[in-house]
Amino acid sequence: MFWVYVLRSLKDGKQYTGYTKDFSRRFQEQNAGKTESTRRRRPFIVDHLEWYDDEESAKSREKYLKSGRGREELKEILKRQE
């Protein structure tokens, strides 16, 4: 199982989108500052989480959510979750 996740920085309010096989480990690493790309933006909270059976599907979804159309869809998803 693979996870696609969207984190929100409590420091600057910006989002970070990624995918991983072990979400719990990855989330802990990012909040602990072990990930170079997010180190200066921590702490994070989880804005959105999806799971997929295979890596290719998760990778494709991550790429889509980083696109213009995907970011718009994500905004709508997050509005419905409020």
XYZ file of N, CA and C in Angstrom:
246
model
N 0.849 -1.170 0.000
C 0.000 0.000 0.000
C 0.898 1.238 0.000
N 0.509 2.231 -0.787
C 1.234 3.491 -0.880
C 0.304 4.640 -0.526
N 0.879 5.653 0.085
C 0.124 6.816 0.534
C 0.516 8.056 -0.254
N -0.489 8.838 -0.645
C -0.278 10.180 -1.195
C -0.739 11.119 -0.099
N 0.097 12.082 0.232
C -0.226 12.947 1.356
C 0.012 14.409 1.011
N -0.742 15.254 1.690
C -0.560 16.692 1.587
C -0.398 17.201 3.009
N 0.751 17.801 3.258
C 1.033 18.380 4.562
C 0.929 19.893 4.462
N 0.591 20.528 5.565
C 0.571 21.994 5.607
C 1.517 22.443 6.705
N 2.372 23.377 6.348
C 3.329 23.924 7.298
C 2.615 24.887 8.241
N 2.814 24.707 9.530
C 2.259 25.643 10.502
C 3.109 26.911 10.583
N 4.290 26.853 10.002
C 5.184 28.010 9.997
C 4.808 29.014 8.911
N 4.601 28.526 7.678
C 4.315 29.449 6.571
C 2.990 29.185 5.859
N 2.252 28.144 6.268
C 0.947 27.854 5.686
C 0.983 27.184 4.330
N 2.163 26.947 3.783
C 2.269 26.325 2.457
C 2.117 24.815 2.565
N 1.710 24.220 1.447
C 1.496 22.782 1.402
C 2.684 22.060 0.786
N 2.836 20.807 1.177
C 3.837 19.915 0.606
C 3.116 18.624 0.239
N 3.262 18.181 -0.995
C 2.614 16.961 -1.480
C 3.677 15.917 -1.782
N 3.422 14.675 -1.358
C 4.361 13.599 -1.623
C 3.677 12.249 -1.587
N 4.459 11.211 -1.818
C 3.936 9.848 -1.678
C 4.991 8.987 -1.014
N 4.544 7.941 -0.346
C 5.447 7.059 0.390
C 4.778 5.723 0.664
N 5.580 4.751 0.970
C 5.045 3.442 1.359
C 4.729 3.421 2.855
N 5.459 4.206 3.638
C 5.295 4.215 5.090
C 5.013 5.647 5.549
N 3.738 6.005 5.575
C 3.378 7.391 5.881
C 3.797 7.808 7.286
N 3.584 6.962 8.256
C 3.915 7.310 9.638
C 5.397 7.668 9.774
N 6.257 6.844 9.222
C 7.700 7.095 9.267
C 8.048 8.399 8.550
N 7.478 8.578 7.361
C 7.780 9.764 6.548
C 7.334 11.038 7.253
N 6.145 11.014 7.831
C 5.623 12.189 8.537
C 6.525 12.535 9.727
N 6.952 11.531 10.458
C 7.853 11.763 11.598
C 9.187 12.339 11.131
N 9.712 11.811 10.023
C 10.975 12.327 9.489
C 10.852 13.798 9.100
N 9.758 14.142 8.455
C 9.602 15.531 8.022
C 9.419 16.479 9.200
N 8.692 16.061 10.207
C 8.521 16.912 11.385
C 9.776 16.969 12.257
N 10.645 15.985 12.128
C 11.890 15.975 12.893
C 13.007 16.734 12.183
N 12.746 17.207 10.962
C 13.758 17.957 10.221
C 14.764 17.092 9.492
N 14.435 15.824 9.267
C 15.357 14.911 8.592
C 15.243 14.974 7.073
N 14.305 15.763 6.565
C 14.108 15.891 5.127
C 14.534 17.290 4.710
N 15.558 17.357 3.870
C 16.142 18.643 3.474
C 15.110 19.601 2.884
N 14.232 19.097 2.014
C 13.291 19.971 1.313
C 12.245 20.608 2.216
N 12.012 20.042 3.387
C 10.972 20.584 4.268
C 11.506 21.039 5.625
N 12.775 20.887 5.851
C 13.370 21.156 7.166
C 13.011 22.538 7.717
N 13.082 23.558 6.906
C 12.877 24.931 7.375
C 11.410 25.331 7.494
N 10.514 24.432 7.108
C 9.089 24.774 7.095
C 8.290 24.059 8.175
N 8.920 23.296 9.001
C 8.197 22.539 10.011
C 7.770 23.403 11.180
N 6.804 22.993 11.948
C 6.105 21.708 11.978
C 4.984 21.640 10.926
N 4.553 20.413 10.668
C 3.516 20.131 9.682
C 2.308 19.460 10.320
N 1.170 19.658 9.679
C -0.026 18.887 9.990
C -0.482 18.224 8.694
N -1.269 17.182 8.814
C -1.776 16.471 7.637
C -3.037 17.173 7.155
N -3.003 17.635 5.910
C -4.183 18.237 5.294
C -5.024 17.193 4.560
N -4.359 16.209 3.943
C -5.080 15.241 3.116
C -4.245 13.975 2.988
N -4.935 12.823 2.925
C -4.262 11.529 2.854
C -5.096 10.582 1.998
N -4.445 9.912 1.055
C -5.100 8.920 0.193
C -4.191 7.687 0.125
N -4.767 6.500 -0.076
C -3.939 5.312 -0.235
C -4.219 4.636 -1.569
N -3.185 3.971 -2.083
C -3.240 3.287 -3.370
C -2.574 1.931 -3.236
N -3.026 0.982 -4.033
C -2.495 -0.372 -3.984
C -1.096 -0.491 -4.578
N -0.756 0.386 -5.517
C 0.541 0.258 -6.174
C 1.249 1.607 -6.285
N 2.561 1.542 -6.397
C 3.389 2.737 -6.423
C 3.104 3.611 -7.639
N 2.887 3.004 -8.779
C 2.651 3.786 -9.996
C 1.407 4.665 -9.872
N 0.339 4.141 -9.282
C -0.887 4.921 -9.081
C -0.640 6.076 -8.114
N 0.094 5.804 -7.047
C 0.391 6.851 -6.064
C 1.254 7.939 -6.684
N 2.252 7.537 -7.433
C 3.153 8.495 -8.084
C 2.396 9.370 -9.081
N 1.499 8.756 -9.821
C 0.683 9.483 -10.790
C -0.237 10.489 -10.094
N -0.844 10.077 -9.001
C -1.742 10.965 -8.250
C -0.965 12.131 -7.643
N 0.216 11.856 -7.104
C 1.051 12.923 -6.554
C 1.368 13.957 -7.637
N 1.768 13.479 -8.795
C 2.095 14.376 -9.909
C 0.878 15.210 -10.297
N -0.295 14.585 -10.349
C -1.516 15.299 -10.695
C -1.835 16.378 -9.656
N -1.727 16.042 -8.376
C -2.057 17.012 -7.331
C -1.098 18.201 -7.325
N 0.071 18.037 -7.919
C 1.028 19.137 -8.020
C 0.783 20.002 -9.261
N -0.106 19.558 -10.145
C -0.422 20.316 -11.356
C -1.462 21.389 -11.039
N -1.664 22.299 -11.954
C -2.654 23.357 -11.761
C -4.052 22.818 -11.523
N -4.478 21.908 -12.368
C -5.808 21.304 -12.221
C -5.909 20.507 -10.921
N -4.843 19.806 -10.573
C -4.823 19.018 -9.341
C -4.901 19.896 -8.102
N -4.205 21.038 -8.115
C -4.271 21.953 -6.968
C -5.678 22.505 -6.792
N -6.354 22.768 -7.896
C -7.747 23.240 -7.824
C -8.650 22.153 -7.242
N -8.460 20.915 -7.693
C -9.253 19.804 -7.156
C -8.987 19.636 -5.657
N -7.741 19.755 -5.259
C -7.379 19.626 -3.853
C -8.053 20.708 -3.013
N -8.127 21.917 -3.512
C -8.820 22.991 -2.806
C -10.277 22.618 -2.541
N -10.924 22.050 -3.559
C -12.325 21.639 -3.411
C -12.459 20.490 -2.393
N -11.549 19.543 -2.444
C -11.572 18.429 -1.497
C -11.444 18.967 -0.069
N -10.492 19.863 0.138
C -10.258 20.400 1.475
C -11.440 21.249 1.968
N -12.102 21.951 1.052
C -13.301 22.720 1.432
C -14.393 21.787 1.952
N -14.572 20.659 1.274
C -15.614 19.699 1.683
C -15.289 19.051 3.024
N -14.026 18.988 3.373
C -13.612 18.351 4.627
C -13.742 19.276 5.819
N -13.909 20.561 5.579
C -13.991 21.526 6.697
C -15.237 21.325 7.507
